[in-house]
XYZ file of N, CA, C and O in Angstrom:
532
model
N -6.631 29.704 -3.945
C -6.023 28.870 -4.974
C -6.875 28.935 -6.242
O -8.088 28.979 -6.163
N -6.178 28.896 -7.362
C -6.897 28.881 -8.635
C -7.394 27.470 -8.927
O -6.986 26.491 -8.281
N -8.246 27.367 -9.938
C -8.750 26.053 -10.355
C -7.587 25.155 -10.789
O -7.540 23.974 -10.433
N -6.647 25.719 -11.546
C -5.478 24.952 -11.988
C -4.663 24.457 -10.794
O -4.270 23.290 -10.740
N -4.380 25.331 -9.841
C -3.580 24.963 -8.667
C -4.272 23.876 -7.844
O -3.619 22.925 -7.397
N -5.573 23.995 -7.676
C -6.325 22.984 -6.919
C -6.271 21.637 -7.626
O -6.031 20.601 -6.997
N -6.465 21.632 -8.944
C -6.406 20.380 -9.712
C -4.997 19.785 -9.681
O -4.827 18.563 -9.579
N -3.982 20.646 -9.759
C -2.595 20.173 -9.700
C -2.311 19.518 -8.348
O -1.709 18.437 -8.286
N -2.725 20.153 -7.261
C -2.534 19.563 -5.930
C -3.284 18.247 -5.798
O -2.760 17.284 -5.227
N -4.493 18.191 -6.330
C -5.260 16.937 -6.291
C -4.480 15.804 -6.963
O -4.406 14.695 -6.434
N -3.904 16.092 -8.123
C -3.146 15.066 -8.845
C -1.880 14.680 -8.087
O -1.541 13.499 -7.983
N -1.180 15.655 -7.548
C 0.078 15.392 -6.827
C -0.146 14.644 -5.510
O 0.743 13.929 -5.044
N -1.315 14.803 -4.909
C -1.571 14.209 -3.596
C -2.486 12.990 -3.660
O -2.904 12.475 -2.627
N -2.769 12.530 -4.865
C -3.627 11.362 -5.035
C -2.887 10.099 -4.617
O -1.701 9.941 -4.906
N -3.576 9.214 -3.930
C -2.991 7.927 -3.587
C -3.279 7.525 -2.159
O -3.564 8.350 -1.298
N -3.208 6.221 -1.947
C -3.486 5.643 -0.639
C -2.196 5.572 0.173
O -1.439 4.606 0.089
N -1.949 6.633 0.917
C -0.775 6.702 1.774
C -1.091 7.691 2.888
O -1.649 8.760 2.622
N -0.729 7.356 4.141
C -1.060 8.271 5.247
C -0.398 9.638 5.142
O -0.988 10.645 5.554
N 0.804 9.719 4.586
C 1.459 11.018 4.404
C 0.670 11.861 3.399
O 0.389 13.032 3.637
N 0.279 11.248 2.293
C -0.505 11.979 1.293
C -1.857 12.402 1.864
O -2.350 13.497 1.556
N -2.452 11.572 2.705
C -3.745 11.915 3.310
C -3.632 13.180 4.158
O -4.496 14.071 4.096
N -2.575 13.289 4.942
C -2.381 14.492 5.766
C -2.097 15.703 4.886
O -2.634 16.794 5.111
N -1.293 15.511 3.851
C -1.006 16.631 2.942
C -2.270 17.085 2.206
O -2.440 18.281 1.950
N -3.177 16.160 1.891
C -4.453 16.549 1.278
C -5.252 17.441 2.232
O -5.864 18.424 1.812
N -5.228 17.104 3.516
C -5.923 17.930 4.512
C -5.279 19.316 4.590
O -5.990 20.328 4.708
N -3.971 19.367 4.523
C -3.281 20.666 4.516
C -3.683 21.483 3.289
O -3.913 22.693 3.388
N -3.764 20.825 2.138
C -4.077 21.520 0.894
C -5.435 22.211 0.963
O -5.600 23.323 0.445
N -6.378 21.572 1.616
C -7.711 22.158 1.754
C -7.655 23.452 2.559
O -8.410 24.390 2.302
N -6.726 23.528 3.503
C -6.624 24.691 4.389
C -5.496 25.653 3.977
O -5.165 26.573 4.715
N -4.945 25.437 2.796
C -3.823 26.268 2.339
C -4.331 27.543 1.674
O -5.387 27.561 1.052
N -3.542 28.588 1.802
C -3.822 29.825 1.072
C -2.530 30.272 0.390
O -1.432 29.906 0.804
N -2.686 31.055 -0.648
C -1.535 31.497 -1.435
C -0.825 32.643 -0.713
O -1.441 33.647 -0.366
N 0.468 32.458 -0.495
C 1.310 33.520 0.048
C 1.713 34.474 -1.077
O 1.576 35.683 -0.974
N 2.213 33.891 -2.181
C 2.560 34.668 -3.370
C 2.779 33.739 -4.546
O 2.903 32.522 -4.367
N 2.814 34.319 -5.732
C 3.110 33.586 -6.965
C 4.253 34.299 -7.660
O 4.260 35.520 -7.754
N 5.179 33.497 -8.169
C 6.303 34.055 -8.924
C 6.304 33.420 -10.309
O 6.553 32.221 -10.453
N 6.000 34.214 -11.321
C 6.050 33.740 -12.700
C 7.492 33.880 -13.161
O 8.069 34.964 -13.110
N 8.098 32.758 -13.576
C 9.524 32.743 -13.902
C 9.809 32.893 -15.387
O 10.964 33.035 -15.775
N 8.784 32.824 -16.214
C 8.975 32.839 -17.664
C 8.818 31.454 -18.247
O 8.304 31.288 -19.343
N 9.281 30.450 -17.522
C 9.097 29.061 -17.961
C 8.145 28.314 -17.033
O 7.902 27.125 -17.212
N 7.600 29.011 -16.064
C 6.680 28.368 -15.135
C 6.208 29.335 -14.079
O 6.345 30.553 -14.209
N 5.653 28.762 -13.036
C 5.166 29.570 -11.922
C 5.399 28.815 -10.619
O 5.242 27.599 -10.553
N 5.830 29.552 -9.613
C 5.989 29.019 -8.257
C 4.879 29.617 -7.407
O 4.770 30.837 -7.284
N 4.056 28.760 -6.847
C 2.989 29.208 -5.955
C 3.398 28.820 -4.544
O 3.426 27.630 -4.197
N 3.756 29.815 -3.753
C 4.137 29.580 -2.361
C 2.888 29.659 -1.507
O 2.085 30.576 -1.661
N 2.730 28.699 -0.621
C 1.505 28.613 0.170
C 1.787 28.706 1.661
O 2.910 28.484 2.114
N 0.744 29.061 2.375
C 0.762 29.086 3.832
C -0.294 28.092 4.291
O -1.419 28.100 3.786
N 0.086 27.244 5.226
C -0.852 26.282 5.792
C -1.453 26.906 7.044
O -0.731 27.364 7.929
N -2.767 26.912 7.111
C -3.474 27.537 8.232
C -3.130 26.876 9.550
O -2.880 25.663 9.612
N -3.131 27.696 10.592
C -2.974 27.149 11.949
C -4.103 26.145 12.176
O -5.223 26.346 11.735
N -3.785 25.092 12.855
C -4.780 24.058 13.110
C -4.809 22.980 12.045
O -5.498 21.977 12.203
N -4.084 23.176 10.947
C -4.003 22.132 9.924
C -3.196 20.969 10.479
O -2.240 21.176 11.228
N -3.572 19.759 10.102
C -2.781 18.620 10.572
C -1.372 18.662 9.982
O -1.182 19.085 8.849
N -0.407 18.276 10.772
C 0.981 18.223 10.325
C 1.440 16.780 10.296
O 0.913 15.931 11.023
N 2.436 16.508 9.494
C 3.041 15.179 9.501
C 3.698 14.960 10.855
O 4.238 15.888 11.455
N 3.653 13.735 11.347
C 4.256 13.430 12.648
C 5.757 13.658 12.631
O 6.354 13.964 13.646
N 6.348 13.492 11.453
C 7.782 13.722 11.296
C 7.965 14.969 10.426
O 7.207 15.173 9.488
N 8.953 15.789 10.701
C 9.167 17.002 9.889
C 9.869 16.678 8.568
O 11.011 17.074 8.332
N 9.201 15.932 7.715
C 9.803 15.474 6.462
C 9.902 16.596 5.439
O 9.023 17.458 5.354
N 10.954 16.537 4.631
C 11.125 17.445 3.497
C 11.418 16.601 2.261
O 12.312 15.759 2.275
N 10.620 16.818 1.208
C 10.785 16.049 -0.030
C 10.031 16.748 -1.146
O 9.312 17.726 -0.923
N 10.205 16.225 -2.369
C 9.503 16.747 -3.545
C 8.794 15.600 -4.241
O 9.362 14.505 -4.374
N 7.586 15.856 -4.678
C 6.856 14.919 -5.532
C 6.814 15.525 -6.922
O 6.461 16.702 -7.068
N 7.180 14.743 -7.925
C 7.258 15.302 -9.269
C 6.913 14.324 -10.367
O 7.523 14.369 -11.430
N 5.937 13.460 -10.131
C 5.586 12.462 -11.138
C 4.321 12.817 -11.912
O 3.724 11.975 -12.565
N 3.909 14.084 -11.859
C 2.702 14.527 -12.550
C 3.085 15.477 -13.682
O 3.889 16.394 -13.502
N 2.486 15.228 -14.837
C 2.724 16.025 -16.029
C 1.382 16.396 -16.628
O 0.348 15.889 -16.192
N 1.385 17.277 -17.604
C 0.109 17.680 -18.165
C 0.202 18.237 -19.556
O 1.288 18.521 -20.074
N -0.973 18.384 -20.120
C -1.131 18.956 -21.454
C -2.145 20.088 -21.348
O -3.089 20.019 -20.568
N -1.909 21.128 -22.135
C -2.836 22.256 -22.199
C -2.674 22.937 -23.547
O -1.571 22.960 -24.113
N -3.752 23.497 -24.060
C -3.717 24.153 -25.366
C -2.692 25.284 -25.401
O -2.069 25.533 -26.432
N -2.493 25.941 -24.280
C -1.580 27.083 -24.224
C -0.103 26.679 -24.268
O 0.762 27.522 -24.487
N 0.185 25.406 -24.049
C 1.578 24.930 -23.975
C 1.762 23.760 -24.944
O 1.355 22.635 -24.656
N 2.392 24.031 -26.076
C 2.530 23.023 -27.133
C 3.214 21.748 -26.666
O 2.886 20.658 -27.112
N 4.209 21.884 -25.792
C 4.997 20.723 -25.383
C 4.631 20.194 -23.998
O 5.321 19.344 -23.457
N 3.578 20.731 -23.413
C 3.129 20.247 -22.115
C 3.856 20.897 -20.950
O 4.632 21.840 -21.116
N 3.589 20.362 -19.755
C 4.177 20.921 -18.538
C 4.382 19.829 -17.499
O 3.868 18.712 -17.622
N 5.170 20.168 -16.492
C 5.401 19.281 -15.369
C 5.058 19.991 -14.068
O 4.936 21.222 -14.028
N 4.898 19.198 -13.018
C 4.567 19.737 -11.704
C 5.518 19.186 -10.655
O 5.936 18.025 -10.736
N 5.843 20.013 -9.688
C 6.603 19.600 -8.504
C 5.891 20.137 -7.273
O 5.468 21.299 -7.268
N 5.784 19.319 -6.264
C 5.265 19.769 -4.977
C 6.408 19.708 -3.980
O 6.995 18.649 -3.763
N 6.725 20.851 -3.394
C 7.784 20.944 -2.395
C 7.138 20.863 -1.004
O 6.294 21.698 -0.678
N 7.565 19.887 -0.225
C 7.123 19.738 1.159
C 8.344 20.006 2.030
O 9.405 19.429 1.813
N 8.195 20.896 2.995
C 9.308 21.261 3.856
C 8.881 21.186 5.318
O 7.867 21.779 5.698
N 9.638 20.435 6.090
C 9.348 20.273 7.519
C 7.908 19.854 7.775
O 7.255 20.357 8.693
N 7.419 18.949 6.946
C 6.087 18.387 7.148
C 4.940 19.243 6.665
O 3.781 18.929 6.924
N 5.232 20.312 5.940
C 4.191 21.215 5.443
C 4.336 21.418 3.932
O 5.449 21.538 3.426
N 3.203 21.515 3.258
C 3.243 21.922 1.860
C 3.809 23.334 1.815
O 3.369 24.209 2.555
N 4.796 23.527 0.963
C 5.453 24.833 0.888
C 5.242 25.516 -0.459
O 4.878 26.681 -0.522
N 5.511 24.788 -1.556
C 5.458 25.395 -2.892
C 4.923 24.402 -3.910
O 5.310 23.236 -3.916
N 4.047 24.897 -4.767
C 3.607 24.172 -5.950
C 4.322 24.806 -7.127
O 4.223 26.023 -7.336
N 5.054 23.997 -7.863
C 5.809 24.492 -9.019
C 5.243 23.877 -10.293
O 5.106 22.657 -10.387
N 4.915 24.715 -11.255
C 4.494 24.261 -12.584
C 5.492 24.829 -13.587
O 5.858 26.000 -13.495
N 5.949 23.991 -14.506
C 6.960 24.440 -15.470
C 6.638 23.896 -16.861
O 6.142 22.779 -17.008
N 6.911 24.706 -17.851
C 6.625 24.358 -19.243
C 7.807 23.623 -19.863
O 8.958 23.877 -19.526
N 7.498 22.738 -20.779
C 8.523 22.074 -21.590
C 8.609 22.802 -22.924
O 7.689 22.744 -23.725
N 9.711 23.516 -23.152
C 9.944 24.134 -24.452
C 9.106 25.354 -24.777
O 9.157 25.846 -25.890
N 8.327 25.845 -23.874
C 7.491 27.019 -24.105
C 7.741 28.039 -23.012
O 8.308 27.715 -21.970
N 7.278 29.242 -23.240
C 7.259 30.210 -22.145
C 5.904 30.093 -21.458
O 4.900 29.766 -22.086
N 5.906 30.348 -20.184
C 4.673 30.273 -19.391
C 4.061 31.664 -19.406
O 4.480 32.548 -18.687
N 3.073 31.841 -20.266
C 2.432 33.145 -20.424
C 1.347 33.358 -19.370
O 1.271 34.403 -18.754
N 0.493 32.376 -19.229
C -0.636 32.476 -18.303
C -1.014 31.063 -17.864
O -0.647 30.075 -18.509
N -1.746 31.007 -16.802
C -2.197 29.714 -16.298
C -3.089 29.025 -17.331
O -3.961 29.667 -17.926
N -2.872 27.741 -17.568
C -3.737 27.027 -18.514
C -5.198 27.057 -18.064
O -5.499 26.906 -16.886
N -6.090 27.291 -19.029
C -7.517 27.309 -18.699
C -8.047 25.903 -18.488
O -8.825 25.658 -17.578
N -7.641 24.996 -19.364
C -8.042 23.594 -19.230
C -6.783 22.751 -19.335
O -6.088 22.809 -20.330
N -6.535 21.991 -18.307
C -5.337 21.152 -18.291
C -5.738 19.704 -18.077
O -6.686 19.401 -17.353
N -5.013 18.832 -18.731
C -5.181 17.398 -18.556
C -3.930 16.894 -17.853
O -2.817 17.106 -18.329
N -4.108 16.264 -16.708
C -2.987 15.776 -15.909
C -2.815 14.276 -16.106
O -3.790 13.543 -16.264
N -1.560 13.833 -16.082
C -1.273 12.400 -16.146
C 0.005 12.121 -15.360
O 0.777 13.037 -15.053
N 0.197 10.858 -15.060
C 1.369 10.453 -14.277
C 2.484 9.986 -15.198
O 2.253 9.653 -16.359
N 3.683 9.946 -14.653
C 4.861 9.555 -15.419
C 4.697 8.166 -16.022
O 5.082 7.927 -17.153
N 4.121 7.272 -15.259
C 3.912 5.894 -15.726
C 2.618 5.824 -16.543
O 1.582 6.324 -16.094
N 2.644 5.179 -17.716
C 1.428 5.090 -18.537
C 0.266 4.387 -17.832
O -0.885 4.685 -18.088
N 0.583 3.491 -16.913
C -0.463 2.734 -16.225
C -1.073 3.488 -15.046
O -1.988 3.001 -14.403
N -0.569 4.679 -14.753
C -1.086 5.460 -13.625
C 0.018 5.734 -12.622
O 1.198 5.497 -12.875
N -0.374 6.218 -11.488
C 0.606 6.599 -10.468
C 1.310 5.379 -9.898
O 0.672 4.402 -9.510
N 2.613 5.463 -9.810
C 3.407 4.390 -9.225
C 3.596 4.713 -7.741
O 4.514 5.444 -7.361
N 2.721 4.157 -6.918
C 2.753 4.456 -5.487
C 4.009 3.906 -4.826
O 4.452 4.439 -3.807
N 4.611 2.867 -5.388
C 5.870 2.369 -4.823
C 6.948 3.449 -4.898
O 7.716 3.637 -3.952
N 7.007 4.179 -6.005
C 7.993 5.258 -6.145
C 7.685 6.418 -5.201
O 8.588 7.023 -4.634
N 6.404 6.732 -5.037
C 6.014 7.800 -4.111
C 6.423 7.414 -2.693
O 7.024 8.214 -1.965
N 6.131 6.189 -2.306
C 6.489 5.729 -0.955
C 8.011 5.690 -0.767
O 8.503 5.977 0.315
N 8.744 5.367 -1.821
C 10.207 5.381 -1.738
C 10.723 6.806 -1.523
O 11.666 7.020 -0.752
N 10.119 7.778 -2.172
C 10.488 9.182 -1.957
C 10.285 9.562 -0.493
O 11.146 10.201 0.120
N 9.178 9.134 0.083
C 8.885 9.431 1.486
C 9.855 8.687 2.396
O 10.371 9.257 3.364
N 10.150 7.433 2.083
C 11.137 6.658 2.877
C 12.493 7.331 2.863
O 13.173 7.429 3.889
N 12.926 7.798 1.692
C 14.214 8.480 1.603
C 14.220 9.759 2.430
O 15.235 10.088 3.063
N 13.106 10.466 2.460
C 13.017 11.679 3.295
C 13.158 11.309 4.775
O 13.793 12.037 5.542
N 12.592 10.191 5.158
C 12.711 9.754 6.566
C 14.154 9.421 6.917
O 14.577 9.621 8.031
N 14.885 8.894 5.935
C 16.290 8.542 6.172
C 17.206 9.762 6.029
O 18.408 9.658 6.266
N 16.651 10.864 5.580
C 17.453 12.064 5.402
C 18.257 12.071 4.129
O 19.215 12.818 3.978
N 17.867 11.233 3.161
C 18.596 11.163 1.879
C 18.139 12.241 0.939
O 17.043 12.610 0.856
């Protein structure tokens, strides 16, 4: 994983929640399967090592409340983490109004809410995944 990808995962998995705690453990043991530069972003597909902890339930959901600023992207960027069947699957970074030329060298990450991460919304996303919504 690149420095940017590691920092992005750290921001996406931050918070006091048992699901996020297990996903953080997976992230430490993840390796890059491939990267697809789309022109407006990049999809980093990952493989979770055997022996990594898995979620007790095979949940599938997306976390997308992290955004960022970087000198290379005038209008900033957003992040999505795709979790499939209880495993981290893809980290998606996408530019707002710019083309994604190269990975930002220095990025500043922030949450959708000005006051910080809204863990109630994160937990609601996980609850909806449990209900199959």
